[in-house]
PDB file of C-alpha atoms and ligand atoms in Angstrom:
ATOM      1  CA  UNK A  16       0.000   0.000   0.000  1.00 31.00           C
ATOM      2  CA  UNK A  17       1.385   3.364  -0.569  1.00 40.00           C
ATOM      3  CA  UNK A  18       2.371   5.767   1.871  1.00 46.00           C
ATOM      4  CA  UNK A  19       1.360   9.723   1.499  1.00 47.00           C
ATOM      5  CA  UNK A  20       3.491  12.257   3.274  1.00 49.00           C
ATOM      6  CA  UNK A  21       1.080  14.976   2.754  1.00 52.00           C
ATOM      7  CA  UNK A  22       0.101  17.904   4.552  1.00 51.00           C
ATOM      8  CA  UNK A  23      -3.300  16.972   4.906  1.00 51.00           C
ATOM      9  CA  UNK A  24      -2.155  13.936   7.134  1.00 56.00           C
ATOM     10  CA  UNK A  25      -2.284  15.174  11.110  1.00 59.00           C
ATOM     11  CA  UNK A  26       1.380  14.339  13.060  1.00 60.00           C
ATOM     12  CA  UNK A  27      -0.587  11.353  14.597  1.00 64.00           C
ATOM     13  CA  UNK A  28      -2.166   9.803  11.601  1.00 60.00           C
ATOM     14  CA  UNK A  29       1.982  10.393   9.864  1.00 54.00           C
ATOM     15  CA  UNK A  30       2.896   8.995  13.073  1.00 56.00           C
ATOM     16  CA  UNK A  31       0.728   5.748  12.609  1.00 58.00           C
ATOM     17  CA  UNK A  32       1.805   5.128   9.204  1.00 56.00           C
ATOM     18  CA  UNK A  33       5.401   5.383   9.056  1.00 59.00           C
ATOM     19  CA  UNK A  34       5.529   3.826  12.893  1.00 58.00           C
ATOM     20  CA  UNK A  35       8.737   1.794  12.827  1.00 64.00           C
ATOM     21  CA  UNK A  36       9.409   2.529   9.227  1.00 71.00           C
ATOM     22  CA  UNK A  37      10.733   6.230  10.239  1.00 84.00           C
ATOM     23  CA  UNK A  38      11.999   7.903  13.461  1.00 87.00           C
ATOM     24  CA  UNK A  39      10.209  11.199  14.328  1.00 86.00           C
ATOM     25  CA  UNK A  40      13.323  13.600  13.154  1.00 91.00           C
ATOM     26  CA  UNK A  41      13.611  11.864   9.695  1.00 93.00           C
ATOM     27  CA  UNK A  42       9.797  11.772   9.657  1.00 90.00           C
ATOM     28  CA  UNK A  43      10.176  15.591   9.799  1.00 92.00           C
ATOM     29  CA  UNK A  44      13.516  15.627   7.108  1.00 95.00           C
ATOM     30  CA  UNK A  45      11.124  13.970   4.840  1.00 94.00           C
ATOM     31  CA  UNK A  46       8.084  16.210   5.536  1.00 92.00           C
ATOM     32  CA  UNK A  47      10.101  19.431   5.188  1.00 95.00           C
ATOM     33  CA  UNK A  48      11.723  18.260   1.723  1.00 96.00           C
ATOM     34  CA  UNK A  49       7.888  16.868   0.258  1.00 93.00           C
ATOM     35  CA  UNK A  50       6.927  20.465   1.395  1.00 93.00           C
ATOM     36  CA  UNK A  51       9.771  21.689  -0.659  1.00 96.00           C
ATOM     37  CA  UNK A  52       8.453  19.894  -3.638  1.00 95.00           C
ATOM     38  CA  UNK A  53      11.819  17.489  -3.731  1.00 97.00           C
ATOM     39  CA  UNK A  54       8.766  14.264  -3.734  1.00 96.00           C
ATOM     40  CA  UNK A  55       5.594  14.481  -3.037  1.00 93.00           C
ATOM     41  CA  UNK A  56       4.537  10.508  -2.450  1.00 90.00           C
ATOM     42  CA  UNK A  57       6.789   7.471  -0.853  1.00 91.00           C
ATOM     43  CA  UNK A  58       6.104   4.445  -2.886  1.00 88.00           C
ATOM     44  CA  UNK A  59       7.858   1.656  -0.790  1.00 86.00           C
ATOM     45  CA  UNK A  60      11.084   0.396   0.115  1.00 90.00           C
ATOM     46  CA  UNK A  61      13.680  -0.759  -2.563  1.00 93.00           C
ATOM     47  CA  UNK A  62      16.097  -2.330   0.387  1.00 93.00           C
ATOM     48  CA  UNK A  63      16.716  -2.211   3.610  1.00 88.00           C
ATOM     49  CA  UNK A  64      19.747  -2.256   5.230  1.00 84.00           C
ATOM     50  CA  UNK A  65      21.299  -1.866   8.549  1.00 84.00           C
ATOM     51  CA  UNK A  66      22.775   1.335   7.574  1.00 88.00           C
ATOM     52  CA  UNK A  67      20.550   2.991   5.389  1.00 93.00           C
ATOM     53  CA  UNK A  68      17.237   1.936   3.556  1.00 93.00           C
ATOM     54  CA  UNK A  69      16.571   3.141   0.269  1.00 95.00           C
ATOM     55  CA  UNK A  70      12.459   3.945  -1.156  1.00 95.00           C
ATOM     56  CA  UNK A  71      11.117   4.823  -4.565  1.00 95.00           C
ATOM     57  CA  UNK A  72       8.910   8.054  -4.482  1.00 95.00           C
ATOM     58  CA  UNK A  73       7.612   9.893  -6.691  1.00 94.00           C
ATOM     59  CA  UNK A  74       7.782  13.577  -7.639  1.00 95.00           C
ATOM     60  CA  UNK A  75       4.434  16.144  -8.271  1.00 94.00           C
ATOM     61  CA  UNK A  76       5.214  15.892 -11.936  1.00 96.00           C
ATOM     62  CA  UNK A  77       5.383  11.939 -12.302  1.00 94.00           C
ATOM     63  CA  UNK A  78       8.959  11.518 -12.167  1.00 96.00           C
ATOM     64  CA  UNK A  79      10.363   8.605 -10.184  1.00 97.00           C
ATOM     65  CA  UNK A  80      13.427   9.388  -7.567  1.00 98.00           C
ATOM     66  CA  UNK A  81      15.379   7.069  -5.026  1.00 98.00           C
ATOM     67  CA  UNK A  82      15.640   8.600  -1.171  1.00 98.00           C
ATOM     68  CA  UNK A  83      18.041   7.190   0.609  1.00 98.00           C
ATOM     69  CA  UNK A  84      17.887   7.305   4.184  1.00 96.00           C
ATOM     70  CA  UNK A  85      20.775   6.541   6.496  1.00 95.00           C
ATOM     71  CA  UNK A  86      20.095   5.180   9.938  1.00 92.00           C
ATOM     72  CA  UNK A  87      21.382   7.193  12.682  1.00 88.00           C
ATOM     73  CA  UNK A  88      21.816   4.902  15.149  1.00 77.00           C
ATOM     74  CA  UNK A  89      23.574   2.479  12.755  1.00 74.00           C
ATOM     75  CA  UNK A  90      26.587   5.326  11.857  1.00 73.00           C
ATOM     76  CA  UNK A  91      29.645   4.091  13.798  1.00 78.00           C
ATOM     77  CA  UNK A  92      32.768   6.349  14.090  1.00 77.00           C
ATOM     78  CA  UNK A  93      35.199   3.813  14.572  1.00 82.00           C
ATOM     79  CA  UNK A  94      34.704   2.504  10.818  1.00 83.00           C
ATOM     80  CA  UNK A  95      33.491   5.775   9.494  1.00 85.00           C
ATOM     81  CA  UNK A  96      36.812   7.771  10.675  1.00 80.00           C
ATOM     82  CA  UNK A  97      39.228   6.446   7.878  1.00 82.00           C
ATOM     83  CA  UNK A  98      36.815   8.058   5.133  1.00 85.00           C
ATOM     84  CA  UNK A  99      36.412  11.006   6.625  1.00 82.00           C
ATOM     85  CA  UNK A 100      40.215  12.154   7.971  1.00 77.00           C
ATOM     86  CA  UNK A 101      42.031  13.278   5.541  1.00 78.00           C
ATOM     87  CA  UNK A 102      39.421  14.944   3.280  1.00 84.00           C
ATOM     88  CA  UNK A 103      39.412  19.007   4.239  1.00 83.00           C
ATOM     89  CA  UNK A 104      35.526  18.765   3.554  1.00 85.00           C
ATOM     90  CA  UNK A 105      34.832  17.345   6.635  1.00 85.00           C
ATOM     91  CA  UNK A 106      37.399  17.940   9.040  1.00 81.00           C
ATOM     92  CA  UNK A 107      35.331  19.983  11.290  1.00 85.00           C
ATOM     93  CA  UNK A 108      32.123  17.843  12.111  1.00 84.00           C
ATOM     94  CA  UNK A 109      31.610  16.670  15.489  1.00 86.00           C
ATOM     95  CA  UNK A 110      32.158  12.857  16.835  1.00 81.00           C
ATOM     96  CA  UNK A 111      28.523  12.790  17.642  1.00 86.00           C
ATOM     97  CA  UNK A 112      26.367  10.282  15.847  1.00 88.00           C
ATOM     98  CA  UNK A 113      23.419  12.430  14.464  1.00 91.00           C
ATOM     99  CA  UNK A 114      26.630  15.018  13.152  1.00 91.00           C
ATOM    100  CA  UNK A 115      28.369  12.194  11.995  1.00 91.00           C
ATOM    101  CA  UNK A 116      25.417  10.691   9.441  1.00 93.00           C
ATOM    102  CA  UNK A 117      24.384  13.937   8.047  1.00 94.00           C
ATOM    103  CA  UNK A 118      28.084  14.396   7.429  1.00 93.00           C
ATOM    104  CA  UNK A 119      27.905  10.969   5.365  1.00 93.00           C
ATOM    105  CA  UNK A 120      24.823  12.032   3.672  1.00 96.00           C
ATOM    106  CA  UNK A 121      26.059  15.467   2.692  1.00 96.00           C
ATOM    107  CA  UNK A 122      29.534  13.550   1.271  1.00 96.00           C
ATOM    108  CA  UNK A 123      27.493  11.207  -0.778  1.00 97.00           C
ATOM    109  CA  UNK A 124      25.616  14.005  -1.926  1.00 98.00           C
ATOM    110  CA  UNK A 125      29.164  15.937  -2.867  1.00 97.00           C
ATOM    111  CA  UNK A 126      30.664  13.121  -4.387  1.00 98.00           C
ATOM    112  CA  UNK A 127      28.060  12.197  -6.238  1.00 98.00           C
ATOM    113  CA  UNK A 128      27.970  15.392  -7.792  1.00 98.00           C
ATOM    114  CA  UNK A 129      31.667  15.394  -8.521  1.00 98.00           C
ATOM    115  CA  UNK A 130      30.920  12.046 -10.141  1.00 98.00           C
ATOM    116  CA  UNK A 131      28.154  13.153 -12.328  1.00 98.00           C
ATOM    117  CA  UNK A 132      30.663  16.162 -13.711  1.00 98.00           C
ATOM    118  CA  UNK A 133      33.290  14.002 -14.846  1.00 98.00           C
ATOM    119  CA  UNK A 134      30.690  12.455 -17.064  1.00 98.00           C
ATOM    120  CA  UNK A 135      30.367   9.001 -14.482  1.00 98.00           C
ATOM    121  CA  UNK A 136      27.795   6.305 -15.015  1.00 98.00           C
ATOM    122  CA  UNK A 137      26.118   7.190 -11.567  1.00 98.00           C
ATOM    123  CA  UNK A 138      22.468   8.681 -10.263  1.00 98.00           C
ATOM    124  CA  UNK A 139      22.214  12.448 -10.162  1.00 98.00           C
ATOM    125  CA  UNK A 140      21.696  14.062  -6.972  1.00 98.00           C
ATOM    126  CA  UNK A 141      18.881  15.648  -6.522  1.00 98.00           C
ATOM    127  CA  UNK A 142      18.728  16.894  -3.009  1.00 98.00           C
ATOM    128  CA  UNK A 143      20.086  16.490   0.664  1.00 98.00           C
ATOM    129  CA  UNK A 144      18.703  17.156   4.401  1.00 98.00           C
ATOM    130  CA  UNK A 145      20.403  15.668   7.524  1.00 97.00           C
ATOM    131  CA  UNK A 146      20.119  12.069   6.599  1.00 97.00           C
ATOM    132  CA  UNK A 147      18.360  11.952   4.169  1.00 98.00           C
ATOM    133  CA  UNK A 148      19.213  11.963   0.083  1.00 98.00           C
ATOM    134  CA  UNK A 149      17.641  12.092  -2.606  1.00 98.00           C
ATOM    135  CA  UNK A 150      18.618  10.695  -6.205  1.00 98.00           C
ATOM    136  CA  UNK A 151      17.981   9.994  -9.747  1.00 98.00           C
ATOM    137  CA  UNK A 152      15.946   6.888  -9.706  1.00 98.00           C
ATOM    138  CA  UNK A 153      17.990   4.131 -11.988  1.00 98.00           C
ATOM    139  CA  UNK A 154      15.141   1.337 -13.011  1.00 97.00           C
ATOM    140  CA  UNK A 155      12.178   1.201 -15.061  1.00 95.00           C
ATOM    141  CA  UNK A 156       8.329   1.482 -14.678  1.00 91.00           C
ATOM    142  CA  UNK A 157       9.039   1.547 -10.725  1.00 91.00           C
ATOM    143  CA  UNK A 158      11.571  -1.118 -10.548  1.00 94.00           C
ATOM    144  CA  UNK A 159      14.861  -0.656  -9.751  1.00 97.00           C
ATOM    145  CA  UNK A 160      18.153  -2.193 -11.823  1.00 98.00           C
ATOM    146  CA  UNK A 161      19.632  -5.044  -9.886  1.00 98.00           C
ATOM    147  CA  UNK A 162      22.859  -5.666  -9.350  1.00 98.00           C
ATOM    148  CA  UNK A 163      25.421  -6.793 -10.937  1.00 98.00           C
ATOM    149  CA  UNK A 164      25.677  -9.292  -8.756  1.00 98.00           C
ATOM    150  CA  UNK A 165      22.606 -10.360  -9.337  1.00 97.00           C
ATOM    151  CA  UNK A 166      22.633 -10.063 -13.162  1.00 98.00           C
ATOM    152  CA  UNK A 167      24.132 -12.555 -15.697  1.00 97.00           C
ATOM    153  CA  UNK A 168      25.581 -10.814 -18.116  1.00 98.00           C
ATOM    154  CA  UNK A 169      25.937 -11.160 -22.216  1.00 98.00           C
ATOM    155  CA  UNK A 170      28.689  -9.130 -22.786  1.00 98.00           C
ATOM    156  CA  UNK A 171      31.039  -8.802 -19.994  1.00 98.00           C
ATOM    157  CA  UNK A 172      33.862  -7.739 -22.345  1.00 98.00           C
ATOM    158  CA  UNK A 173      31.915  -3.924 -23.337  1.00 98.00           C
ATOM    159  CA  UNK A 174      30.452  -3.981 -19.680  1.00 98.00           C
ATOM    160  CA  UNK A 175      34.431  -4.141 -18.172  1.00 98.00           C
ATOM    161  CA  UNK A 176      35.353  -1.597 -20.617  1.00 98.00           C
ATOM    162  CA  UNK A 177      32.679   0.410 -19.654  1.00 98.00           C
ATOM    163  CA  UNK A 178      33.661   0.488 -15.725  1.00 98.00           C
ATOM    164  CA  UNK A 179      37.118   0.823 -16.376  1.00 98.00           C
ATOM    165  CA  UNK A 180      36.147   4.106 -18.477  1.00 98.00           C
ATOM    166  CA  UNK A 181      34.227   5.304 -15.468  1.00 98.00           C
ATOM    167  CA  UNK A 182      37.495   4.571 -12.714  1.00 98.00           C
ATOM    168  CA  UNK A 183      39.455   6.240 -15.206  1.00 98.00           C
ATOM    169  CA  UNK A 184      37.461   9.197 -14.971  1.00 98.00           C
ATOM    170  CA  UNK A 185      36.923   9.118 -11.269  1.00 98.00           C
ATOM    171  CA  UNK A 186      40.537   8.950 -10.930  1.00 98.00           C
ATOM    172  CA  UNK A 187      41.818  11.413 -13.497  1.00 98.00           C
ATOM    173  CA  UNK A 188      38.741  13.782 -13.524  1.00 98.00           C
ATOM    174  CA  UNK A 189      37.008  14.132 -10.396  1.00 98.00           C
ATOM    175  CA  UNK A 190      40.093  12.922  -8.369  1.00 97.00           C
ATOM    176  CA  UNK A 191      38.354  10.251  -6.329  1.00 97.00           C
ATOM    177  CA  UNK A 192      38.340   6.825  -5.194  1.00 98.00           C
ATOM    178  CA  UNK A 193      35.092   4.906  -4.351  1.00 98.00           C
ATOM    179  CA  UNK A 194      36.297   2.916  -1.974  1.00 97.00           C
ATOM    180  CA  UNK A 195      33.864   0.578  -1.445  1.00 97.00           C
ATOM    181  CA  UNK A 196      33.355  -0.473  -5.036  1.00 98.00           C
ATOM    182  CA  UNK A 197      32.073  -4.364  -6.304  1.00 98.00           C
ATOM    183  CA  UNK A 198      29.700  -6.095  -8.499  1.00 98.00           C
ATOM    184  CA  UNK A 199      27.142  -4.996  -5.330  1.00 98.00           C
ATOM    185  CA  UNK A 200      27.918  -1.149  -5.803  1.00 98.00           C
ATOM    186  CA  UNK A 201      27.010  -1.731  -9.486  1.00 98.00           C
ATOM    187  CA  UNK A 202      23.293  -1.708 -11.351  1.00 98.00           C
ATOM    188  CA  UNK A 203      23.002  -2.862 -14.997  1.00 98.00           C
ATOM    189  CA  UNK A 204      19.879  -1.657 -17.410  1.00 98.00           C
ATOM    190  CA  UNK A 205      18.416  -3.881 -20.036  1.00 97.00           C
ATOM    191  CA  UNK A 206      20.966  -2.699 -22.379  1.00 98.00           C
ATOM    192  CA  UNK A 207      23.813  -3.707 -19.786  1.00 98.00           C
ATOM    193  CA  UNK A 208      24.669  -0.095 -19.134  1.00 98.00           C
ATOM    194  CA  UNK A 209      26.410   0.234 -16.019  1.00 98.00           C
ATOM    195  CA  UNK A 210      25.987   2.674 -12.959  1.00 99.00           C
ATOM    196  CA  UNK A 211      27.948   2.982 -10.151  1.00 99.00           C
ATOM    197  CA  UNK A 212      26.107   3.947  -6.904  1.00 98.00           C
ATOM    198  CA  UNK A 213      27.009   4.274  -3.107  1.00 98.00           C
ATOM    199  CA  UNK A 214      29.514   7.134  -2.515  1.00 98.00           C
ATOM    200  CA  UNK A 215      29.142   7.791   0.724  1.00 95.00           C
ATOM    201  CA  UNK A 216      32.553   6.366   1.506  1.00 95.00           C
ATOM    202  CA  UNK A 217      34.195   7.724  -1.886  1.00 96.00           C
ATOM    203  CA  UNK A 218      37.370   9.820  -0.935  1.00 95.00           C
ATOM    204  CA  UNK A 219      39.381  12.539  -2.678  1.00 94.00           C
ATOM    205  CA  UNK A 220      43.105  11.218  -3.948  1.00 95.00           C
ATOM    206  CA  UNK A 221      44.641  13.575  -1.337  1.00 93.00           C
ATOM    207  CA  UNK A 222      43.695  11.164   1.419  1.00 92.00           C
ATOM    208  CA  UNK A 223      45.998   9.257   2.994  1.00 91.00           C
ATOM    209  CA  UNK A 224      44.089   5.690   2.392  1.00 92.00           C
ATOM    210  CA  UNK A 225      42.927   6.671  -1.210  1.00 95.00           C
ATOM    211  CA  UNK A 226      45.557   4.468  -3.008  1.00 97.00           C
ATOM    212  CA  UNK A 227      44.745   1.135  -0.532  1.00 96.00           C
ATOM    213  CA  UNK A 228      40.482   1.946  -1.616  1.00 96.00           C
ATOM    214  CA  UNK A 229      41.758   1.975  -5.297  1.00 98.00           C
ATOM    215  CA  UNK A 230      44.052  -0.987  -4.969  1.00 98.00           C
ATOM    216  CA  UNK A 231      40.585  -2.808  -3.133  1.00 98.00           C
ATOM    217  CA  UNK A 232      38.489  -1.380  -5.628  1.00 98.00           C
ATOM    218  CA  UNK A 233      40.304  -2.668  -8.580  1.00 98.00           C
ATOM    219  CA  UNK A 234      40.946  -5.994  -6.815  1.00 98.00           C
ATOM    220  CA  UNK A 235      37.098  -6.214  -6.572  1.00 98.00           C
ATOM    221  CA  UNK A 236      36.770  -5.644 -10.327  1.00 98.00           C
ATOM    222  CA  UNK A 237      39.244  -8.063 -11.722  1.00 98.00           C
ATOM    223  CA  UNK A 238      38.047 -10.616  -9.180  1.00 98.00           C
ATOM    224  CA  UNK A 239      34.734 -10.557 -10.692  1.00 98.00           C
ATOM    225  CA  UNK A 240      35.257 -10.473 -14.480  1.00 98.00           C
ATOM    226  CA  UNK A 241      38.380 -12.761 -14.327  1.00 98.00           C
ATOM    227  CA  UNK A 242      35.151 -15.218 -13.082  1.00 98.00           C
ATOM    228  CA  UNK A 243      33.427 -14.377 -16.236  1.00 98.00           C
ATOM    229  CA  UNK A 244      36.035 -14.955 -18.627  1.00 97.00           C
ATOM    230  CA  UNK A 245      38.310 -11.521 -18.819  1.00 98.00           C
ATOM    231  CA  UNK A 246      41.826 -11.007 -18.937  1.00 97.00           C
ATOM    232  CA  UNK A 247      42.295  -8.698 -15.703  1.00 96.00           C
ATOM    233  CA  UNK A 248      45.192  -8.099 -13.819  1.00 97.00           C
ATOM    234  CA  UNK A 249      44.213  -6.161 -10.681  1.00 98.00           C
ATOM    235  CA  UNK A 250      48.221  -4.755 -11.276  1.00 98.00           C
ATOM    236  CA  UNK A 251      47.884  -3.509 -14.967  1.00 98.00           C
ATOM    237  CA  UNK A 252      44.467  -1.990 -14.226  1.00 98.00           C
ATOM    238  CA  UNK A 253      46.136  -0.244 -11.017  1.00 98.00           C
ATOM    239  CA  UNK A 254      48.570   1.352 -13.162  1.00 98.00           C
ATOM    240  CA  UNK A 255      46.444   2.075 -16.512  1.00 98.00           C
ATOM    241  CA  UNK A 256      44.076   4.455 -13.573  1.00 98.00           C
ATOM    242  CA  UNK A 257      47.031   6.473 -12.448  1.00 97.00           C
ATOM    243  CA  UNK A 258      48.689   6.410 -15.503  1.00 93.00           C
TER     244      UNK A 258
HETATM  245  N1  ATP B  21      19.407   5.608  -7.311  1.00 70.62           N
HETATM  246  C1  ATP B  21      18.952   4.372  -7.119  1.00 70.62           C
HETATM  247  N2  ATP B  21      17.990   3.865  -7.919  1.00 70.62           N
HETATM  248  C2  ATP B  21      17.520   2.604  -7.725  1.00 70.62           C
HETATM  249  N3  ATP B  21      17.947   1.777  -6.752  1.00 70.62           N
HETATM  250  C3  ATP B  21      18.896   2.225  -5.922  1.00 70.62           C
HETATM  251  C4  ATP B  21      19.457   3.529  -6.056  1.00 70.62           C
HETATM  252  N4  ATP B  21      20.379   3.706  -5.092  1.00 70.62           N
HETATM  253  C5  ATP B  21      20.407   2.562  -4.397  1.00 70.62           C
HETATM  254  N5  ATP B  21      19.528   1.653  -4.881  1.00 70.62           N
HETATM  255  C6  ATP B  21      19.263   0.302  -4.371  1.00 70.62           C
HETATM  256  O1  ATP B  21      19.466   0.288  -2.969  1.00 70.62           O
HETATM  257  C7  ATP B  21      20.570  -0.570  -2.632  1.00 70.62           C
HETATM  258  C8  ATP B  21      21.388   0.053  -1.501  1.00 70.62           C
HETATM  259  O2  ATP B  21      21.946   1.274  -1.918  1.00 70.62           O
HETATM  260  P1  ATP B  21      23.432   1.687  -1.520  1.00 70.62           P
HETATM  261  O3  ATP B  21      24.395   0.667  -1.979  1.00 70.62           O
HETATM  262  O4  ATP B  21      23.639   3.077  -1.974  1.00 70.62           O
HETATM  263  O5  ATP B  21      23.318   1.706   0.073  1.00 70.62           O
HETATM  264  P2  ATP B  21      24.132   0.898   1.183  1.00 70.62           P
HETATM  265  O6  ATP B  21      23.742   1.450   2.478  1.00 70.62           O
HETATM  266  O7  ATP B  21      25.559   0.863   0.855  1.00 70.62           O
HETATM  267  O8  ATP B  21      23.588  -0.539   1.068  1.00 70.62           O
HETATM  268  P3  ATP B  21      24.499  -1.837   1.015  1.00 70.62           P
HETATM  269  O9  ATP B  21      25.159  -1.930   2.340  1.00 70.62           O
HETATM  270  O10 ATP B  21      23.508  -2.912   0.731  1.00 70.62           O
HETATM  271  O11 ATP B  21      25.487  -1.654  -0.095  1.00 70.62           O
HETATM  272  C9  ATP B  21      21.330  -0.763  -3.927  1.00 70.62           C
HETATM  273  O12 ATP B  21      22.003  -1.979  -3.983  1.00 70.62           O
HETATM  274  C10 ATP B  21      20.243  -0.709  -4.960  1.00 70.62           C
HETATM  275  O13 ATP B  21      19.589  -1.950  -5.061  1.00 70.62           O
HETATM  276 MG1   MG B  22      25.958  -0.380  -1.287  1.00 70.62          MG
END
């Protein structure tokens, strides 16, 4: 059944709906941005995760979009810290938890825009409040891609071209690492078109760990097309990135 965040709906009635689905200050992120005209309906839940679900919802004018909400509770310093020192963006926020997530949410939001400039396979940001994000929708008639993990693919020769075009650019053009990049962080359209998603954790090359994410990142890669038939060498696609 869908879910309305309208204004029409009294704090109690909101309450009852979205009981255990939202706490009360994301319930009011999301009511704020609706009122903005960022969405105007909540569709349902694409996944759920420990550390941050992500809905379909749908604009005034039709459009689809993806919000992604990060869990507060679920943001943990300790594992967080190592993406966040070492990037001048966010040197300042405080070790709290709430200051913490909205600083993830913002960097998602930031990287995701330097992404979209260097001309990156990746969702378009739309918007960003606290914990909350909102993106370009990637699926079809209100289903999302999968991933590529879940996808068997025809062509895996133009697909691996096709990411390693995309890590050259976030390399050489925004001057990034993802970081957290593998056949999960991946969604494939019908026509095997790539995206890259989930930057959250996506660092600039200044930072002191960025040359360990891209040497995991590119380990990921190879890993998973060597299993479908591709000549990678996790070395020679190190070097051909910082070349
Ligand atoms: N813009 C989008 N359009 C459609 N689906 C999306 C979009 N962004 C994310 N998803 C879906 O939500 C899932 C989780 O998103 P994402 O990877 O950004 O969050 P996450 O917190 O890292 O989750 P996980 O830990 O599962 O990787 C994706 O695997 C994908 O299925
Ligand atoms: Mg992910």
């Amino acid at each position: 059944m869908p879910w309305y965040i309208r204004k029409q709906y009294k704090d109690t009635e909101r309450r009852k709906i979205f009981s255990g689905v939202f706490d009360e200050a994301t319930l009011l992120t999301l009511y704020k941005m609706s009122n903005k005209g960022i969405f105007e309906t909540i569709h349902g839940i694409i996944k759920s995760g420990k550390e941050s679900s992500v809905f379909l919802a749908e604009t005034k004018d039709g459009k689809e979009v993806a919000i992604k909400v990060y869990a507060i509770g679920a943001s943990n310093f300790g594992k967080m810290k190592p993406y966040l020192i070492g990037d001048p963006r966010f040197e300042k926020i405080k070790r709290d938890k709430r200051s913490i997530t909205f600083a993830w949410c913002k960097k998602e939001y930031k990287n995701l825009q330097k992404a979209k400039n260097a001309g990156i396979s990746c969702p378009e940001p739309i918007a960003f409040a606290n914990n909350v994000l909102v993106l370009e929708f990637l699926g079809k008639k209100m289903e999302a891609y999968p991933r590529l993990a879940k996808t068997k693919v025809k062509d895996p020769e133009k697909l691996y071209k096709k990411i390693v075009k995309d890590l050259i650019a976030m390399y050489k053009k925004s001057k990034m690492v993802h970081g957290d990049l593998s056949e999960y962080n991946i969604l494939i359209d019908n026509n095997e078109k790539p995206y890259i998603i989930d930057f959250s954790q996506a660092v600039i090359l200044s930072h002191p760990n960025a040359d360990d994410f891209l040497k995991r990142d590119v380990k990921n890669i190879c890993r998973y097309f060597k299993k479908h038939g591709i000549n990678c060498d996790s070395d020679e696609l190190y070097d051909k990135i910082r070349r």
